[in-house]
mmCIF file of C-alpha atoms in Angstrom:
data_model
loop_
_atom_site.group_PDB
_atom_site.id
_atom_site.type_symbol
_atom_site.label_atom_id
_atom_site.label_comp_id
_atom_site.label_asym_id
_atom_site.label_seq_id
_atom_site.Cartn_x
_atom_site.Cartn_y
_atom_site.Cartn_z
ATOM 1 C CA UNK A 1 -64.336 124.747 114.128
ATOM 2 C CA UNK A 2 -63.723 128.328 112.986
ATOM 3 C CA UNK A 3 -62.374 129.443 109.601
ATOM 4 C CA UNK A 4 -61.415 132.887 108.338
ATOM 5 C CA UNK A 5 -63.294 134.706 105.578
ATOM 6 C CA UNK A 6 -61.738 136.908 102.865
ATOM 7 C CA UNK A 7 -62.331 139.959 105.011
ATOM 8 C CA UNK A 8 -60.447 138.379 107.903
ATOM 9 C CA UNK A 9 -63.556 137.835 110.014
ATOM 10 C CA UNK A 10 -64.207 134.486 111.651
ATOM 11 C CA UNK A 11 -67.180 132.394 110.595
ATOM 12 C CA UNK A 12 -68.372 128.961 111.561
ATOM 13 C CA UNK A 13 -67.429 126.117 109.235
ATOM 14 C CA UNK A 14 -70.417 124.116 110.418
ATOM 15 C CA UNK A 15 -72.921 125.075 107.724
ATOM 16 C CA UNK A 16 -76.534 124.270 107.163
ATOM 17 C CA UNK A 17 -77.193 123.458 103.494
ATOM 18 C CA UNK A 18 -79.558 126.420 103.156
ATOM 19 C CA UNK A 19 -76.832 128.741 104.406
ATOM 20 C CA UNK A 20 -74.219 127.576 101.896
ATOM 21 C CA UNK A 21 -73.442 129.643 98.809
ATOM 22 C CA UNK A 22 -71.858 127.846 95.867
ATOM 23 C CA UNK A 23 -69.385 129.426 93.453
ATOM 24 C CA UNK A 24 -70.395 129.929 89.840
ATOM 25 C CA UNK A 25 -68.416 131.434 86.984
ATOM 26 C CA UNK A 26 -69.905 134.348 85.069
ATOM 27 C CA UNK A 27 -70.807 133.218 81.538
ATOM 28 C CA UNK A 28 -69.669 136.362 79.742
ATOM 29 C CA UNK A 29 -66.013 135.787 78.857
ATOM 30 C CA UNK A 30 -65.389 139.553 78.982
ATOM 31 C CA UNK A 31 -66.417 139.643 82.652
ATOM 32 C CA UNK A 32 -62.923 139.181 84.059
ATOM 33 C CA UNK A 33 -60.903 140.173 87.100
ATOM 34 C CA UNK A 34 -57.794 142.365 86.969
ATOM 35 C CA UNK A 35 -55.658 139.339 86.054
ATOM 36 C CA UNK A 36 -58.113 138.155 83.352
ATOM 37 C CA UNK A 37 -59.348 135.255 85.485
ATOM 38 C CA UNK A 38 -63.076 134.619 85.108
ATOM 39 C CA UNK A 39 -65.308 136.604 87.465
ATOM 40 C CA UNK A 40 -67.486 134.607 89.843
ATOM 41 C CA UNK A 41 -70.515 134.850 92.062
ATOM 42 C CA UNK A 42 -71.887 132.732 94.891
ATOM 43 C CA UNK A 43 -75.531 131.697 95.041
ATOM 44 C CA UNK A 44 -77.726 129.875 97.560
ATOM 45 C CA UNK A 45 -77.263 126.130 97.324
ATOM 46 C CA UNK A 46 -80.450 124.521 96.060
ATOM 47 C CA UNK A 47 -82.199 127.903 95.513
ATOM 48 C CA UNK A 48 -85.547 126.654 96.819
ATOM 49 C CA UNK A 49 -88.843 128.278 95.845
ATOM 50 C CA UNK A 50 -88.327 131.830 97.097
ATOM 51 C CA UNK A 51 -89.329 134.626 94.729
ATOM 52 C CA UNK A 52 -87.340 137.180 96.672
ATOM 53 C CA UNK A 53 -83.677 137.804 95.896
ATOM 54 C CA UNK A 54 -80.846 139.805 97.414
ATOM 55 C CA UNK A 55 -77.609 140.382 95.492
ATOM 56 C CA UNK A 56 -74.629 141.792 97.410
ATOM 57 C CA UNK A 57 -71.551 143.400 95.817
ATOM 58 C CA UNK A 58 -68.365 143.358 97.856
ATOM 59 C CA UNK A 59 -66.125 146.248 98.918
ATOM 60 C CA UNK A 60 -62.349 146.435 98.634
ATOM 61 C CA UNK A 61 -60.948 149.809 97.596
ATOM 62 C CA UNK A 62 -59.571 150.666 94.166
ATOM 63 C CA UNK A 63 -56.400 151.627 92.344
ATOM 64 C CA UNK A 64 -56.036 154.558 89.975
ATOM 65 C CA UNK A 65 -52.623 154.192 88.357
ATOM 66 C CA UNK A 66 -50.289 151.473 87.076
ATOM 67 C CA UNK A 67 -48.063 152.009 90.119
ATOM 68 C CA UNK A 68 -50.959 151.799 92.596
ATOM 69 C CA UNK A 69 -52.330 148.658 90.952
ATOM 70 C CA UNK A 70 -48.924 146.968 90.971
ATOM 71 C CA UNK A 71 -48.594 147.651 94.694
ATOM 72 C CA UNK A 72 -52.099 146.314 95.266
ATOM 73 C CA UNK A 73 -51.283 143.133 93.337
ATOM 74 C CA UNK A 74 -48.008 142.292 95.092
ATOM 75 C CA UNK A 75 -49.448 142.940 98.544
ATOM 76 C CA UNK A 76 -50.513 139.512 99.822
ATOM 77 C CA UNK A 77 -53.439 141.106 101.667
ATOM 78 C CA UNK A 78 -54.968 142.602 98.530
ATOM 79 C CA UNK A 79 -53.983 140.178 95.741
ATOM 80 C CA UNK A 80 -57.223 138.289 96.419
ATOM 81 C CA UNK A 81 -59.122 141.455 95.403
ATOM 82 C CA UNK A 82 -57.683 141.241 91.873
ATOM 83 C CA UNK A 83 -58.251 137.591 90.964
ATOM 84 C CA UNK A 84 -60.780 134.776 91.269
ATOM 85 C CA UNK A 85 -58.142 132.053 91.413
ATOM 86 C CA UNK A 86 -57.932 132.164 95.207
ATOM 87 C CA UNK A 87 -61.657 131.870 95.921
ATOM 88 C CA UNK A 88 -63.128 128.789 97.635
ATOM 89 C CA UNK A 89 -65.791 126.606 96.039
ATOM 90 C CA UNK A 90 -68.304 127.437 98.784
ATOM 91 C CA UNK A 91 -68.813 130.144 101.404
ATOM 92 C CA UNK A 92 -71.209 130.606 104.296
ATOM 93 C CA UNK A 93 -73.885 133.276 103.976
ATOM 94 C CA UNK A 94 -73.674 135.876 106.738
ATOM 95 C CA UNK A 95 -75.151 139.269 107.645
ATOM 96 C CA UNK A 96 -77.594 140.233 104.845
ATOM 97 C CA UNK A 97 -76.936 136.868 103.204
ATOM 98 C CA UNK A 98 -77.467 134.734 106.291
ATOM 99 C CA UNK A 99 -80.206 132.098 106.327
ATOM 100 C CA UNK A 100 -80.560 132.551 110.087
ATOM 101 C CA UNK A 101 -83.763 134.356 111.017
ATOM 102 C CA UNK A 102 -82.230 135.570 114.258
ATOM 103 C CA UNK A 103 -79.215 137.082 112.458
ATOM 104 C CA UNK A 104 -81.051 138.238 109.342
ATOM 105 C CA UNK A 105 -84.804 138.502 109.996
ATOM 106 C CA UNK A 106 -85.570 140.608 106.917
ATOM 107 C CA UNK A 107 -83.729 138.671 104.199
ATOM 108 C CA UNK A 108 -83.131 135.187 105.638
ATOM 109 C CA UNK A 109 -85.581 133.510 103.256
ATOM 110 C CA UNK A 110 -84.394 135.334 100.122
ATOM 111 C CA UNK A 111 -82.237 133.711 97.467
ATOM 112 C CA UNK A 112 -78.764 134.994 98.389
ATOM 113 C CA UNK A 113 -76.146 136.048 95.838
ATOM 114 C CA UNK A 114 -72.659 137.279 96.755
ATOM 115 C CA UNK A 115 -70.492 138.857 94.056
ATOM 116 C CA UNK A 116 -66.765 138.988 94.962
ATOM 117 C CA UNK A 117 -64.892 142.167 94.051
ATOM 118 C CA UNK A 118 -61.910 141.529 91.783
ATOM 119 C CA UNK A 119 -61.738 144.500 89.390
ATOM 120 C CA UNK A 120 -60.340 147.321 91.599
ATOM 121 C CA UNK A 121 -62.461 149.921 89.769
ATOM 122 C CA UNK A 122 -65.465 150.562 92.057
ATOM 123 C CA UNK A 123 -67.502 148.253 89.772
ATOM 124 C CA UNK A 124 -67.348 150.910 87.040
ATOM 125 C CA UNK A 125 -64.636 149.936 84.560
ATOM 126 C CA UNK A 126 -64.891 148.583 81.015
ATOM 127 C CA UNK A 127 -61.217 148.339 80.032
ATOM 128 C CA UNK A 128 -59.689 145.082 78.778
ATOM 129 C CA UNK A 129 -56.094 143.978 78.756
ATOM 130 C CA UNK A 130 -55.945 141.339 76.025
ATOM 131 C CA UNK A 131 -52.599 139.873 77.088
ATOM 132 C CA UNK A 132 -52.917 136.075 77.349
ATOM 133 C CA UNK A 133 -51.791 134.430 79.440
ATOM 134 C CA UNK A 134 -51.652 137.041 82.171
ATOM 135 C CA UNK A 135 -48.061 137.943 82.974
ATOM 136 C CA UNK A 136 -47.389 140.451 85.730
ATOM 137 C CA UNK A 137 -44.487 142.869 85.352
ATOM 138 C CA UNK A 138 -43.732 145.090 88.341
ATOM 139 C CA UNK A 139 -43.033 148.186 86.277
ATOM 140 C CA UNK A 140 -45.147 151.346 86.518
ATOM 141 C CA UNK A 141 -44.844 151.862 82.743
ATOM 142 C CA UNK A 142 -46.450 148.479 81.963
ATOM 143 C CA UNK A 143 -50.213 148.087 81.525
ATOM 144 C CA UNK A 144 -50.832 144.802 83.377
ATOM 145 C CA UNK A 145 -54.507 144.734 84.232
ATOM 146 C CA UNK A 146 -58.082 144.654 82.994
ATOM 147 C CA UNK A 147 -60.809 146.730 84.677
ATOM 148 C CA UNK A 148 -64.192 145.178 83.937
ATOM 149 C CA UNK A 149 -66.279 145.963 87.010
ATOM 150 C CA UNK A 150 -69.214 147.298 85.016
ATOM 151 C CA UNK A 151 -69.173 144.210 82.790
ATOM 152 C CA UNK A 152 -69.096 141.909 85.812
ATOM 153 C CA UNK A 153 -71.943 143.736 87.558
ATOM 154 C CA UNK A 154 -74.252 143.586 84.558
ATOM 155 C CA UNK A 155 -73.259 140.084 83.458
ATOM 156 C CA UNK A 156 -74.165 138.649 86.853
ATOM 157 C CA UNK A 157 -77.750 139.805 86.417
ATOM 158 C CA UNK A 158 -77.926 138.422 82.888
ATOM 159 C CA UNK A 159 -76.725 135.054 84.202
ATOM 160 C CA UNK A 160 -79.280 135.113 87.000
ATOM 161 C CA UNK A 161 -81.988 135.708 84.406
ATOM 162 C CA UNK A 162 -80.848 133.066 81.953
ATOM 163 C CA UNK A 163 -79.606 130.342 84.305
ATOM 164 C CA UNK A 164 -81.424 130.796 87.621
ATOM 165 C CA UNK A 165 -84.932 132.083 86.810
ATOM 166 C CA UNK A 166 -84.508 135.574 88.219
ATOM 167 C CA UNK A 167 -87.351 136.519 85.851
ATOM 168 C CA UNK A 168 -89.756 134.866 88.328
ATOM 169 C CA UNK A 169 -88.670 137.173 91.146
ATOM 170 C CA UNK A 170 -91.281 139.329 92.825
ATOM 171 C CA UNK A 171 -88.614 141.321 94.678
ATOM 172 C CA UNK A 172 -84.947 142.031 93.947
ATOM 173 C CA UNK A 173 -82.714 143.780 96.469
ATOM 174 C CA UNK A 174 -79.329 144.981 95.229
ATOM 175 C CA UNK A 175 -76.868 145.909 97.935
ATOM 176 C CA UNK A 176 -73.227 146.811 98.336
ATOM 177 C CA UNK A 177 -70.814 148.214 100.852
ATOM 178 C CA UNK A 178 -68.321 151.013 100.135
ATOM 179 C CA UNK A 179 -66.911 150.206 96.669
ATOM 180 C CA UNK A 180 -69.866 147.857 96.215
ATOM 181 C CA UNK A 181 -72.201 150.642 97.290
ATOM 182 C CA UNK A 182 -70.742 152.890 94.591
ATOM 183 C CA UNK A 183 -71.431 150.131 92.081
ATOM 184 C CA UNK A 184 -75.039 149.876 93.217
ATOM 185 C CA UNK A 185 -75.476 153.652 93.029
ATOM 186 C CA UNK A 186 -74.262 153.659 89.451
ATOM 187 C CA UNK A 187 -75.987 150.543 88.134
ATOM 188 C CA UNK A 188 -79.374 150.489 89.896
ATOM 189 C CA UNK A 189 -81.049 152.350 87.023
ATOM 190 C CA UNK A 190 -79.550 149.881 84.546
ATOM 191 C CA UNK A 191 -80.999 146.959 86.510
ATOM 192 C CA UNK A 192 -84.391 148.656 86.622
ATOM 193 C CA UNK A 193 -84.462 149.534 82.919
ATOM 194 C CA UNK A 194 -82.658 146.600 81.309
ATOM 195 C CA UNK A 195 -83.466 143.714 83.625
ATOM 196 C CA UNK A 196 -86.956 144.558 84.854
ATOM 197 C CA UNK A 197 -88.745 147.095 82.629
ATOM 198 C CA UNK A 198 -87.426 145.980 79.245
ATOM 199 C CA UNK A 199 -88.584 142.424 79.964
ATOM 200 C CA UNK A 200 -91.942 143.434 81.394
ATOM 201 C CA UNK A 201 -91.220 141.787 84.733
ATOM 202 C CA UNK A 202 -93.620 142.351 87.594
ATOM 203 C CA UNK A 203 -90.748 142.830 90.028
ATOM 204 C CA UNK A 204 -90.086 145.371 92.751
ATOM 205 C CA UNK A 205 -86.506 146.661 92.954
ATOM 206 C CA UNK A 206 -84.867 147.905 96.154
ATOM 207 C CA UNK A 207 -81.345 149.179 96.759
ATOM 208 C CA UNK A 208 -79.310 149.154 99.972
ATOM 209 C CA UNK A 209 -76.172 151.296 99.824
ATOM 210 C CA UNK A 210 -73.778 151.045 102.759
ATOM 211 C CA UNK A 211 -70.989 153.661 102.904
ATOM 212 C CA UNK A 212 -71.171 154.372 99.189
ATOM 213 C CA UNK A 213 -71.316 158.162 99.229
ATOM 214 C CA UNK A 214 -68.406 160.166 100.599
ATOM 215 C CA UNK A 215 -68.603 163.843 101.545
ATOM 216 C CA UNK A 216 -65.542 165.950 100.827
ATOM 217 C CA UNK A 217 -64.737 167.514 104.189
ATOM 218 C CA UNK A 218 -61.607 169.350 105.341
ATOM 219 C CA UNK A 219 -59.990 168.700 101.961
ATOM 220 C CA UNK A 220 -59.563 165.018 102.819
ATOM 221 C CA UNK A 221 -60.696 163.682 99.445
ATOM 222 C CA UNK A 222 -59.740 166.318 96.902
ATOM 223 C CA UNK A 223 -56.030 165.525 97.012
ATOM 224 C CA UNK A 224 -56.474 161.748 96.986
ATOM 225 C CA UNK A 225 -58.636 161.260 93.909
ATOM 226 C CA UNK A 226 -56.740 161.156 90.644
ATOM 227 C CA UNK A 227 -58.595 163.176 87.967
ATOM 228 C CA UNK A 228 -57.642 160.530 85.385
ATOM 229 C CA UNK A 229 -59.392 157.660 87.174
ATOM 230 C CA UNK A 230 -62.341 157.658 84.736
ATOM 231 C CA UNK A 231 -60.112 157.340 81.686
ATOM 232 C CA UNK A 232 -57.692 154.936 83.400
ATOM 233 C CA UNK A 233 -60.415 152.330 83.959
ATOM 234 C CA UNK A 234 -62.542 153.436 80.979
ATOM 235 C CA UNK A 235 -65.476 154.427 83.183
ATOM 236 C CA UNK A 236 -68.523 155.058 81.013
ATOM 237 C CA UNK A 237 -71.257 155.294 83.653
ATOM 238 C CA UNK A 238 -73.061 158.645 83.159
ATOM 239 C CA UNK A 239 -72.959 159.261 86.908
ATOM 240 C CA UNK A 240 -69.175 159.091 87.004
ATOM 241 C CA UNK A 241 -67.711 160.311 83.721
ATOM 242 C CA UNK A 242 -67.856 163.890 84.991
ATOM 243 C CA UNK A 243 -64.693 164.402 87.050
ATOM 244 C CA UNK A 244 -66.603 166.602 89.479
ATOM 245 C CA UNK A 245 -68.738 163.566 90.344
ATOM 246 C CA UNK A 246 -65.739 161.248 90.424
ATOM 247 C CA UNK A 247 -64.220 163.554 93.043
ATOM 248 C CA UNK A 248 -67.185 162.740 95.258
ATOM 249 C CA UNK A 249 -67.599 159.025 94.639
ATOM 250 C CA UNK A 250 -64.150 157.756 93.803
ATOM 251 C CA UNK A 251 -62.956 158.107 97.330
ATOM 252 C CA UNK A 252 -59.890 157.486 99.416
ATOM 253 C CA UNK A 253 -57.998 154.297 98.765
ATOM 254 C CA UNK A 254 -59.704 152.155 101.378
ATOM 255 C CA UNK A 255 -63.234 152.158 99.944
#
């Protein structure tokens, strides 16, 4: 039998236990999606004894204004990128997170962690919307959403340390595609300094960035990036608070 993943790609529903990733909720209550639902991550079922880890951050574009975010939320194809309420309890690891040696010879025996994208801010935001319960109003003058991508990114690693013995890892690979790649570019130093070095871990850190750096050619990006994106989502990452850098990394809508 075949089922459809969040990205619309078909995957087999016949899963080996070692290839199943189970959903966990991030402990930090400030690590929330756009609609204030708790952020999640998926981790290898059973974990096993591997001391090598790979953590993958999903892609999914971004929104840079109240109007854009409202359109993103009411579009049935992108609502899932703003909430955790629609996520299944388990998913099948694939590509870099596959347990199949033929599909994934380099990382098949790693502990696999998948972090769904639900903050619409390139994993960079630190803005909260304290409205409880969440109530969506389709009005471009209304501030509906939280943007806590940075909080989610960092909180996942703190959970992995405290709940899943990441401190025993000999190797950590952080990876992301497009929007996820931008998150990895901006947070890799934080992982190195605050997760590994500050705790004296004897751990090697590697980064894999897929489609996370966009070159401004033929004026294709300059007119699409809103200069206020950094303040809109309260982006505090040193790599992105300069609007000249944001012009390069906060790219066209379909990151």
